[in-house]
Amino acid sequence: MDLRETAEESAFRLEARSWLEANVPQEPLPSFDTAEGFARHREWERKLYAGRWSAVSWPEQYGGRGADYIKWLIFEEEYYRAGAPGRVNQNGIFLLGPTIMEVGTDAQKSRFLPTMASSEIVWGQAWSEPNAGSDLAGIKSKATRDGDDWILNGQKIWASRAVWADWCFGIFRTDPEAERHRGLTFILCPLDLPGITVRPIAQLDGDTGFAEIFFDDVRVPVENTLGEVNKGWNVAMATAGFERGVSLRSPARFSEAVNRLVALWKRLGDKSDTALSDAVTDVWMQAEGYRLHTYQTVTGMLEGRPIGAEASLNKIFWSEMDVRIHEIALQIIGPEAERMEGPLERWVDGFLFSLSGPIYAGTNEIQRNIIADRVLQLPKGM
Amino acid sequence: MKFSFNEDQRLFAEGLRELLNNECPATLVREVWEDGSGHSPALWSHLAGMGVLAMLAPEADGGMGGTFVDAILLFQELGRAAVPGPVLEHMAVAVPALSSSSFGADLVSGTSIGTTWVDGSPYVAHAGVANLIVGDGRVITGFATNDAHGMDGGRRLATVSGGDITSIRTSVLGVSPFDAMALASAAYLIGLSERMIEMAAEYARVREQFGKPIGSFQAVKHLMSDALLKVEFAKAPTYRAAFSASIGADTTVRDISMAKALASEAAYRTSRSTMQVHGGIGYTWEADLQLWMKKAWAIMRAHGDATLLGYLFALMLVATAVRLFIPMSADGRDVITVVAAVALVLIGLVTGTLAGLLGIGGGVVMVPAMVVFFSELNVVAKGTSVAVIIPTSIMGTWRNWKADNVDLRVAGIVGVAGIVSAIGGGIIADHMSQDLSNILFASLVLVVAMRMIFDLRRDSTN
């Protein structure tokens, strides 16, 4: 155990810091869930790619730096420290990309990864359906084989980034006779094909960060299948494990948020309110705990102990911590917390966004079931 | 950056787990409770034989020469088995603090048993079975004890009287005995929690209601998952604290108190959840769960409840003072305004007044807390946040006065003294160099810190 940075890691940190200081936009970009904001974020992603910072943990041949996970965490710390824009291609670079690297063919890797790293193609996610939310295996959208094509039919919902994204990835039922978890296939699909209708859904904050996607006899070639046919559930769970485990919410995001919270408390907090200072300290410790836990997890991954169902613990932890950070911030802010625009709007926006955390990427109740079943070995209930 | 234990550390911990599976089953823990001894000599010699007790003593003194990182998983394993007796006290404090002294040889071999008295409690845990008690800078031998009927039968509490006091250096590998106990306890609490979760999960798999194992109900699953969540996220901070202690990091005290706070919270939540899962059985003397729960409840309050905070804040005051003694960089000094200097002096006076009359006030605690916890180095930011306290206090006083909550006599004395000294302080500050005013403030803070330490130590020896 040595929790100090190596010289190489410090050099990497400095390199990232100086690039970010020189390149991060001075003014915050508009939300990437607006047309203008989306375009501006795509531009930013291109700039990151040109500096080879868009996917640092990817192999160099796909536009990354071949950095290990520790360096990835360091990069993330610098990224949040610099106040850099949100990652509009999160679904691609952090979710689909690693899955393609794990189960994709060589042809798929060279076809999809470079354009993903450069955000020439921005990816949306198409998993949930109106009747397949927490019960994701209840998916009804179908893919029917016709020669060298799949014909897609059905409806997806809560498809994040789908309003402006170029492609989406989703799971479709390919064997209606099979048991629920079998007979599903993971398919990649452009969003501008005939037969596709994307209907934006306004979120709690009013932005259209997600959408419904209707598939009406949409034809995609079978080489867009990721992993084996009828094994889509396993592919999706590999993606979901990575998402819940490490990549979706790096600790730096929360370290940065609690540091801002402490600054807010210093500026506006009632210093005689010890319950408030306890709350600030408590959530600061949580962020620190999450950071340390992640470094421990990542060291384990580097030493060949892959993350399993305990990934669900992370997802519960960060999502509830995020809500707590923002609840405390709004308590400090007081009357200004009622305003959607103003000097402190970032906290109000952040509060609304934080409320989605316990729901998306598998609700926290589903995560608790997963922990109980797979980590604690309790009997299945459903 | 590498956050993992090496092969040796893991294997040693596994070996200890195996030893404890055989030599410290729940039946033994219960036996030790019921015979009133709170200690098992047979188990003690097994732990001595394996080298566990001497892990933190240097090899030159016959120990294993381990660091806190080498020992932390062992503390955790000892907790899993709810090992009774003064094993933490002996292993984490008595042995490493005294191994090179005349007490050393017998402690290292385990023939003499040491416990600790460093947390300001009127009671000494395990005094009845210990040959010596380690306090801060002293060792007590030849004392008489009177059992105080502690809740945890594996941790007998006693009051202590008489005895011979030997003044001696009691540093534990560069850490205070108090912090060493807090760190060991954090890991021990994690071990206790892990085992409580296992017991409840086992029970939930076999206990049936409504024709199904209760573990298949989501209400039970979620209780259990939440307990696991707390425990898992207390681990990394605890291991980090062990690492900080082993390299003598500046943040060691902070990291240890964070570990103890998180582990205590995790253990308490776990005890509540696992008891709930056990239902009526969980409320019985017969269920083994109680042996673990009560130990958790005892240890979470020891080694760093309010007193830890007392010491911690004293240390933070010292750290603040040290920082102020160090002249700021040219950049820093440029922006120290007269207002900030006056505020610093004022706060020094407020600090003195509060410390003298009331003990410790929120502002005194808060500012150094923020300085140390959040590495706030900027003197102006500090001064500014300090200044915020003044109008806050004035407003608070005014409101309290309106609600008849103010003792005017006391307020008058403090207020008049405050105003007079503030004016005096302001005049002096105007004619004083900023470095000097910083140093004066720092000195005042130091005095407060030393007084707190003195008071805490006096409490712990009385």
mmCIF file of N, CA, C and O in Angstrom, chain A residues 59-87:
data_model
loop_
_atom_site.group_PDB
_atom_site.id
_atom_site.type_symbol
_atom_site.label_atom_id
_atom_site.label_comp_id
_atom_site.label_asym_id
_atom_site.label_seq_id
_atom_site.Cartn_x
_atom_site.Cartn_y
_atom_site.Cartn_z
ATOM 1 N N PRO A 59 -6.893 2.499 -25.452
ATOM 2 C CA PRO A 59 -5.609 2.287 -26.153
ATOM 3 C C PRO A 59 -5.335 3.429 -27.134
ATOM 4 O O PRO A 59 -6.269 4.048 -27.656
ATOM 5 N N GLU A 60 -4.055 3.666 -27.381
ATOM 6 C CA GLU A 60 -3.671 4.767 -28.270
ATOM 7 C C GLU A 60 -4.256 4.634 -29.661
ATOM 8 O O GLU A 60 -4.610 5.626 -30.296
ATOM 9 N N GLN A 61 -4.368 3.388 -30.161
ATOM 10 C CA GLN A 61 -4.847 3.208 -31.539
ATOM 11 C C GLN A 61 -6.269 3.724 -31.733
ATOM 12 O O GLN A 61 -6.678 4.009 -32.847
ATOM 13 N N TYR A 62 -7.032 3.843 -30.636
ATOM 14 C CA TYR A 62 -8.398 4.351 -30.774
ATOM 15 C C TYR A 62 -8.514 5.802 -30.317
ATOM 16 O O TYR A 62 -9.613 6.311 -30.121
ATOM 17 N N GLY A 63 -7.398 6.441 -30.099
ATOM 18 C CA GLY A 63 -7.457 7.862 -29.737
ATOM 19 C C GLY A 63 -7.230 8.129 -28.262
ATOM 20 O O GLY A 63 -7.349 9.259 -27.801
ATOM 21 N N GLY A 64 -6.919 7.077 -27.498
ATOM 22 C CA GLY A 64 -6.678 7.272 -26.058
ATOM 23 C C GLY A 64 -5.192 7.401 -25.766
ATOM 24 O O GLY A 64 -4.383 7.639 -26.665
ATOM 25 N N ARG A 65 -4.851 7.243 -24.496
ATOM 26 C CA ARG A 65 -3.465 7.339 -24.067
ATOM 27 C C ARG A 65 -2.990 6.056 -23.402
ATOM 28 O O ARG A 65 -1.899 6.003 -22.843
ATOM 29 N N GLY A 66 -3.846 5.055 -23.388
ATOM 30 C CA GLY A 66 -3.472 3.810 -22.734
ATOM 31 C C GLY A 66 -3.190 4.010 -21.246
ATOM 32 O O GLY A 66 -2.435 3.270 -20.629
ATOM 33 N N ALA A 67 -3.843 5.030 -20.651
ATOM 34 C CA ALA A 67 -3.605 5.317 -19.227
ATOM 35 C C ALA A 67 -4.309 4.274 -18.357
ATOM 36 O O ALA A 67 -5.393 3.815 -18.706
ATOM 37 N N ASP A 68 -3.678 3.903 -17.243
ATOM 38 C CA ASP A 68 -4.362 2.957 -16.349
ATOM 39 C C ASP A 68 -5.457 3.698 -15.576
ATOM 40 O O ASP A 68 -5.605 4.921 -15.675
ATOM 41 N N TYR A 69 -6.242 2.934 -14.805
ATOM 42 C CA TYR A 69 -7.393 3.542 -14.128
ATOM 43 C C TYR A 69 -6.976 4.591 -13.102
ATOM 44 O O TYR A 69 -7.705 5.550 -12.848
ATOM 45 N N ILE A 70 -5.827 4.395 -12.474
ATOM 46 C CA ILE A 70 -5.375 5.398 -11.499
ATOM 47 C C ILE A 70 -5.185 6.738 -12.207
ATOM 48 O O ILE A 70 -5.642 7.784 -11.745
ATOM 49 N N LYS A 71 -4.545 6.665 -13.387
ATOM 50 C CA LYS A 71 -4.338 7.910 -14.134
ATOM 51 C C LYS A 71 -5.672 8.472 -14.619
ATOM 52 O O LYS A 71 -5.844 9.689 -14.701
ATOM 53 N N TRP A 72 -6.571 7.570 -14.958
ATOM 54 C CA TRP A 72 -7.893 8.056 -15.365
ATOM 55 C C TRP A 72 -8.515 8.855 -14.226
ATOM 56 O O TRP A 72 -9.066 9.937 -14.426
ATOM 57 N N LEU A 73 -8.401 8.336 -12.994
ATOM 58 C CA LEU A 73 -8.950 9.056 -11.843
ATOM 59 C C LEU A 73 -8.251 10.396 -11.653
ATOM 60 O O LEU A 73 -8.885 11.404 -11.325
ATOM 61 N N ILE A 74 -6.953 10.400 -11.873
ATOM 62 C CA ILE A 74 -6.191 11.655 -11.761
ATOM 63 C C ILE A 74 -6.679 12.655 -12.810
ATOM 64 O O ILE A 74 -6.902 13.829 -12.518
ATOM 65 N N PHE A 75 -6.863 12.147 -14.025
ATOM 66 C CA PHE A 75 -7.368 13.032 -15.081
ATOM 67 C C PHE A 75 -8.723 13.614 -14.686
ATOM 68 O O PHE A 75 -8.975 14.809 -14.823
ATOM 69 N N GLU A 76 -9.580 12.757 -14.165
ATOM 70 C CA GLU A 76 -10.905 13.222 -13.756
ATOM 71 C C GLU A 76 -10.803 14.296 -12.670
ATOM 72 O O GLU A 76 -11.542 15.280 -12.680
ATOM 73 N N GLU A 77 -9.879 14.091 -11.734
ATOM 74 C CA GLU A 77 -9.708 15.099 -10.674
ATOM 75 C C GLU A 77 -9.327 16.445 -11.287
ATOM 76 O O GLU A 77 -9.859 17.490 -10.907
ATOM 77 N N GLU A 78 -8.417 16.388 -12.232
ATOM 78 C CA GLU A 78 -7.992 17.631 -12.881
ATOM 79 C C GLU A 78 -9.117 18.221 -13.717
ATOM 80 O O GLU A 78 -9.284 19.436 -13.799
ATOM 81 N N TYR A 79 -9.890 17.341 -14.337
ATOM 82 C CA TYR A 79 -10.977 17.791 -15.208
ATOM 83 C C TYR A 79 -12.003 18.592 -14.401
ATOM 84 O O TYR A 79 -12.416 19.687 -14.777
ATOM 85 N N TYR A 80 -12.385 18.032 -13.244
ATOM 86 C CA TYR A 80 -13.369 18.745 -12.417
ATOM 87 C C TYR A 80 -12.756 19.968 -11.758
ATOM 88 O O TYR A 80 -13.408 20.982 -11.564
ATOM 89 N N ARG A 81 -11.491 19.847 -11.398
ATOM 90 C CA ARG A 81 -10.797 20.980 -10.791
ATOM 91 C C ARG A 81 -10.799 22.172 -11.742
ATOM 92 O O ARG A 81 -10.955 23.314 -11.325
ATOM 93 N N ALA A 82 -10.642 21.861 -13.038
ATOM 94 C CA ALA A 82 -10.574 22.922 -14.037
ATOM 95 C C ALA A 82 -11.953 23.476 -14.374
ATOM 96 O O ALA A 82 -12.071 24.430 -15.137
ATOM 97 N N GLY A 83 -13.002 22.854 -13.839
ATOM 98 C CA GLY A 83 -14.356 23.311 -14.160
ATOM 99 C C GLY A 83 -14.714 23.097 -15.622
ATOM 100 O O GLY A 83 -15.412 23.907 -16.233
ATOM 101 N N ALA A 84 -14.219 21.996 -16.189
ATOM 102 C CA ALA A 84 -14.444 21.728 -17.614
ATOM 103 C C ALA A 84 -15.883 21.268 -17.865
ATOM 104 O O ALA A 84 -16.557 20.829 -16.939
ATOM 105 N N PRO A 85 -16.345 21.392 -19.122
ATOM 106 C CA PRO A 85 -17.747 21.075 -19.424
ATOM 107 C C PRO A 85 -18.122 19.612 -19.179
ATOM 108 O O PRO A 85 -17.262 18.741 -19.178
ATOM 109 N N GLY A 86 -19.414 19.354 -18.993
ATOM 110 C CA GLY A 86 -19.923 17.987 -18.880
ATOM 111 C C GLY A 86 -19.623 17.196 -20.146
ATOM 112 O O GLY A 86 -19.377 17.776 -21.209
ATOM 113 N N ARG A 87 -19.645 15.874 -20.030
ATOM 114 C CA ARG A 87 -19.263 15.032 -21.163
ATOM 115 C C ARG A 87 -20.504 14.591 -21.930
ATOM 116 O O ARG A 87 -21.231 13.701 -21.493
#
